Short mmCIF file of C-alpha atoms in Angstrom, two decimals:
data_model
loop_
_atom_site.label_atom_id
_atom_site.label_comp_id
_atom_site.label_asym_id
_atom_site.label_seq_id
_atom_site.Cartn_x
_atom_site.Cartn_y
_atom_site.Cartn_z
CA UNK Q 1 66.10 181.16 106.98
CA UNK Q 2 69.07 179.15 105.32
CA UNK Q 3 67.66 176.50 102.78
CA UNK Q 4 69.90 173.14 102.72
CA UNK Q 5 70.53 172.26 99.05
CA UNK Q 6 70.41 168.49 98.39
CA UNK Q 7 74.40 167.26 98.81
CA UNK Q 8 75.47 163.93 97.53
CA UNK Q 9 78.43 164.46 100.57
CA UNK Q 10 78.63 161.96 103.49
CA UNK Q 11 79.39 162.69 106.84
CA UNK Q 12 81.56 159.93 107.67
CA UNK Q 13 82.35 158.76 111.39
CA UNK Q 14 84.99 156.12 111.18
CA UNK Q 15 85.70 154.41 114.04
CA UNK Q 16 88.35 151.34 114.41
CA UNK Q 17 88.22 149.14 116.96
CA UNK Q 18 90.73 147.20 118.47
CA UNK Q 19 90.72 145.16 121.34
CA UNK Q 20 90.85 141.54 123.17
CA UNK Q 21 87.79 139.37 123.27
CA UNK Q 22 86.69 136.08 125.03
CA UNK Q 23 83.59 134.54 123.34
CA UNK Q 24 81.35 135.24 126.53
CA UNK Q 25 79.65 138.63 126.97
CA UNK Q 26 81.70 140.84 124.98
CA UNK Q 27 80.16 139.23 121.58
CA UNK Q 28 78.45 142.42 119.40
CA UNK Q 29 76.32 140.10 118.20
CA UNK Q 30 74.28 141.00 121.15
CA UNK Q 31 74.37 144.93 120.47
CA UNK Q 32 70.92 145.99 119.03
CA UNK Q 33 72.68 149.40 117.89
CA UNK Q 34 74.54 147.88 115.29
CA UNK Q 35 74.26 145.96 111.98
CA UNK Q 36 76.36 143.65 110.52
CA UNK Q 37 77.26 144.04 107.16
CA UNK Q 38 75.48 141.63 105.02
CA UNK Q 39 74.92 140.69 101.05
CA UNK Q 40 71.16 140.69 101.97
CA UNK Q 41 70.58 143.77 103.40
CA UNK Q 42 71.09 147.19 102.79
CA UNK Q 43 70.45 149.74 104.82
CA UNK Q 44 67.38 151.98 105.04
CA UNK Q 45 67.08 155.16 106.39
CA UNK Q 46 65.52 154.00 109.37
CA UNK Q 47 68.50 152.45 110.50
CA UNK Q 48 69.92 156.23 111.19
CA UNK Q 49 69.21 156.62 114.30
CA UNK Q 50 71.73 159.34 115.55
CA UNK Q 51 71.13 163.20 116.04
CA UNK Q 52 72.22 164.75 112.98
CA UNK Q 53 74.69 167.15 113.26
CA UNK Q 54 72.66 170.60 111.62
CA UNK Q 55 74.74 173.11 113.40
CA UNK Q 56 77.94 172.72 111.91
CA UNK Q 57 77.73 170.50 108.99
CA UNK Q 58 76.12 171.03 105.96
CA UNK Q 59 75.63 167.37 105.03
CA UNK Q 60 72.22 165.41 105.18
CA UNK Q 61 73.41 162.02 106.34
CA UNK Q 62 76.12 161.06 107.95
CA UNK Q 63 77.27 157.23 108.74
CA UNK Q 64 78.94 155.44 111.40
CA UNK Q 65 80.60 152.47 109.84
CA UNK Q 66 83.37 150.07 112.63
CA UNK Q 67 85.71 147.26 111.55
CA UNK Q 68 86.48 145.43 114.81
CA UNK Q 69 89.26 143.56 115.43
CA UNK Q 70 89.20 141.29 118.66
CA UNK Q 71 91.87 138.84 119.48
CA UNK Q 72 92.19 136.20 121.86
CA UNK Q 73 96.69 135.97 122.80
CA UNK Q 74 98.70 134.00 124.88
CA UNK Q 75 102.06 135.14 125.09
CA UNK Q 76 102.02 137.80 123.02
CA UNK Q 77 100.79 135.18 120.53
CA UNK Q 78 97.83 135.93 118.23
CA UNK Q 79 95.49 132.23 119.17
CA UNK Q 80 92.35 133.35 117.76
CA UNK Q 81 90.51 136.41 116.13
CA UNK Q 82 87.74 138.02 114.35
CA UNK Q 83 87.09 140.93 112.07
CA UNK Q 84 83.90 142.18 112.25
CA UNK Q 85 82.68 145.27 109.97
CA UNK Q 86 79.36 147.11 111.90
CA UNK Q 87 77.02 149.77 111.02
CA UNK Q 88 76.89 152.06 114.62
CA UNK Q 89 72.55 153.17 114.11
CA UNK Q 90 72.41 155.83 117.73
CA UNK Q 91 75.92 157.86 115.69
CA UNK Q 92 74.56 157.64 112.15
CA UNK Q 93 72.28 160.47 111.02
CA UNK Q 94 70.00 161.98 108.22
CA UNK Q 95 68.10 165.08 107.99
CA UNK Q 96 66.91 163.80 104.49
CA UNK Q 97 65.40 160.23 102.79
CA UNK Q 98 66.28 160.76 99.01
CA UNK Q 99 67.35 157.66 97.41
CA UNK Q 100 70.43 158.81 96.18
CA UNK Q 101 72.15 159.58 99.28
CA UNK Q 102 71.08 155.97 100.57
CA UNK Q 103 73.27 154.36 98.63
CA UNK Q 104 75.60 156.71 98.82
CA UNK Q 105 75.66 156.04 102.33
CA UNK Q 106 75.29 152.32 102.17
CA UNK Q 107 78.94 152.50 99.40
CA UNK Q 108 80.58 153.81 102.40
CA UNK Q 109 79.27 150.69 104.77
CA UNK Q 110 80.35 148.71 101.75
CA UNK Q 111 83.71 150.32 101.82
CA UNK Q 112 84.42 149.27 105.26
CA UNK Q 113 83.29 145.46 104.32
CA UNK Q 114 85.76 145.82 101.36
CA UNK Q 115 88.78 146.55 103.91
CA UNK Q 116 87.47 144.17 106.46
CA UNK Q 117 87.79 141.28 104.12
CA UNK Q 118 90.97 142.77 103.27
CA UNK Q 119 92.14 142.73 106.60
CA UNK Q 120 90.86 138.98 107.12
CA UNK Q 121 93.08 137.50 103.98
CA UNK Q 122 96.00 139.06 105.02
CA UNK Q 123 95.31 137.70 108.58
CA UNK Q 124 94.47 134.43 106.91
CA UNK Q 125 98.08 134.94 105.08
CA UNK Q 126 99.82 135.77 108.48
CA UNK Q 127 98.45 132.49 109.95
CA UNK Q 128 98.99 129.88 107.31
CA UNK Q 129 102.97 130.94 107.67
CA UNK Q 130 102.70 130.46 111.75
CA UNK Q 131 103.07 134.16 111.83
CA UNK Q 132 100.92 134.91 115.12
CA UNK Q 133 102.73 137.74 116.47
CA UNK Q 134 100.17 140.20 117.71
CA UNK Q 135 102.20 142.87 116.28
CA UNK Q 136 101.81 141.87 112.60
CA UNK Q 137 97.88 141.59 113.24
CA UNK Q 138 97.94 145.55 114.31
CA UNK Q 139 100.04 146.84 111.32
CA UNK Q 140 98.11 144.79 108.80
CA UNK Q 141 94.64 146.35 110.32
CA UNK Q 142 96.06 150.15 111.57
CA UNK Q 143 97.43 150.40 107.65
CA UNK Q 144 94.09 149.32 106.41
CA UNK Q 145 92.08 151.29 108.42
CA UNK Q 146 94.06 154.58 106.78
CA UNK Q 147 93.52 153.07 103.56
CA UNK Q 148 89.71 152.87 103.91
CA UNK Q 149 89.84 156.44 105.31
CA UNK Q 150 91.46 157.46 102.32
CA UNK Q 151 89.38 155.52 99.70
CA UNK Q 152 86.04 157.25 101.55
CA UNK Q 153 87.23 160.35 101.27
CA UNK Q 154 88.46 159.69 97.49
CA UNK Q 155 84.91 158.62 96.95
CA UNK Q 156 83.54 161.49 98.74
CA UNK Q 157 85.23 163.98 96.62
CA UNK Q 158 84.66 162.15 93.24
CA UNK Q 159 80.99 161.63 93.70
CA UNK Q 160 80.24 165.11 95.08
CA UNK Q 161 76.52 165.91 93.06
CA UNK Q 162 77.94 163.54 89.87
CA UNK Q 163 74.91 160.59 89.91
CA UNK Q 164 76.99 158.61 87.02
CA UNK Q 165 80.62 158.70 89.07
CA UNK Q 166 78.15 157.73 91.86
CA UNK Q 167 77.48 154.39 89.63
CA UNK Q 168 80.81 153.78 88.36
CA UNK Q 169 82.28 153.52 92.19
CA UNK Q 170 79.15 151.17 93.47
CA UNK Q 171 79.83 148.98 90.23
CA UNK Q 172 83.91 148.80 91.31
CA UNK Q 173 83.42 148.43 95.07
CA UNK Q 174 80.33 145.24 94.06
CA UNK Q 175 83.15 143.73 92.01
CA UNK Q 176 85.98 144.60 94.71
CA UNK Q 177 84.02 142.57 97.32
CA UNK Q 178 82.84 140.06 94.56
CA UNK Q 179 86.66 138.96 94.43
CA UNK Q 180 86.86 138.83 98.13
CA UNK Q 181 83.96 136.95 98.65
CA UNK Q 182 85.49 133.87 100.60
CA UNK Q 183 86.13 136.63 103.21
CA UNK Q 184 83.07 137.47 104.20
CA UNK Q 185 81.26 136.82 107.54
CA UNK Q 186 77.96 135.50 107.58
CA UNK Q 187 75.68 135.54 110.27
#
């Protein structure tokens, strides 16, 4: 029998949306697999709804975290968007419910909220100068999409077992998103 040892490691699906919208339908709002990232809630382990992967990983959570971007374009013009940052339940997993691995899961939601509000000033930027070429909307969210993928695996490997490097990144990414505060979505 092989005995799991308790891993502060995540698992990290990270999936990036892109794509056009109309406000009918197509809304996510509607989706009761996902969560939208909020200031009042965190998540809770029974928001992991997925099949955890035991075979081939030796992590005990793993979470699905989305920044969509939809657009509405005429002309290859940019007329409206959205930036939504989503926690995916049916592909996020745990074998485990210790505390500490909640929020270290939950710092990775958070780091996706970080680079969606991000993403939404520099779109903000982009459309105060009458910049609305769809192009400039896709670099500014494909670069920070890598960038988020980067910082989570920084995080990953920085906070592997250490509990007070576990603190000192929720403590920076609170104030990160403190500063970027008039960029976040409420719902």
């Amino acid at each position: 029998m092989i005995k799991k040892s308790i891993l502060l490691a995540s698992f990290i699906i990270i999936l990036s949306s892109l794509s056009n919208y109309n406000d009918s339908n197509s809304s996510l709002e509607d989706d009761k697999d996902i969560i939208f990232w909020s200031s009042n809630k965190k998540l809770i382990w029974k928001d992991f709804k997925g099949i955890p992967d035991t075979l081939n990983s030796i992590m005990l959570a793993g979470t699905c975290s989305d920044i969509n971007f939809e657009y509405n374009s005429s002309n290859n013009l940019l007329t409206d968007y959205k930036v939504e940052c989503t926690f995916i339940k049916s592909k996020s997993w745990t074998i485990t419910d210790d505390p500490q691995i909640l929020a270290h899961e939950q710092l990775h939601f958070d780091i996706s909220e970080l680079y969606a509000r991000k993403i939404r000033k520099a779109f903000d930027s982009l459309k105060i100068k009458n910049n609305n070429f769809i192009e400039n909307y896709t670099i500014i969210y494909e670069s920070n999409i890598i960038k988020r993928n980067d910082l989570n695996k920084l995080y990953d490997s920085q906070v592997y077992g250490n509990t007070i490097l576990q603190q000192r990144w929720i403590k920076k990414i609170k104030s990160d998103l403190l500063k970027l505060k008039k960029y976040e979505y409420t719902y």
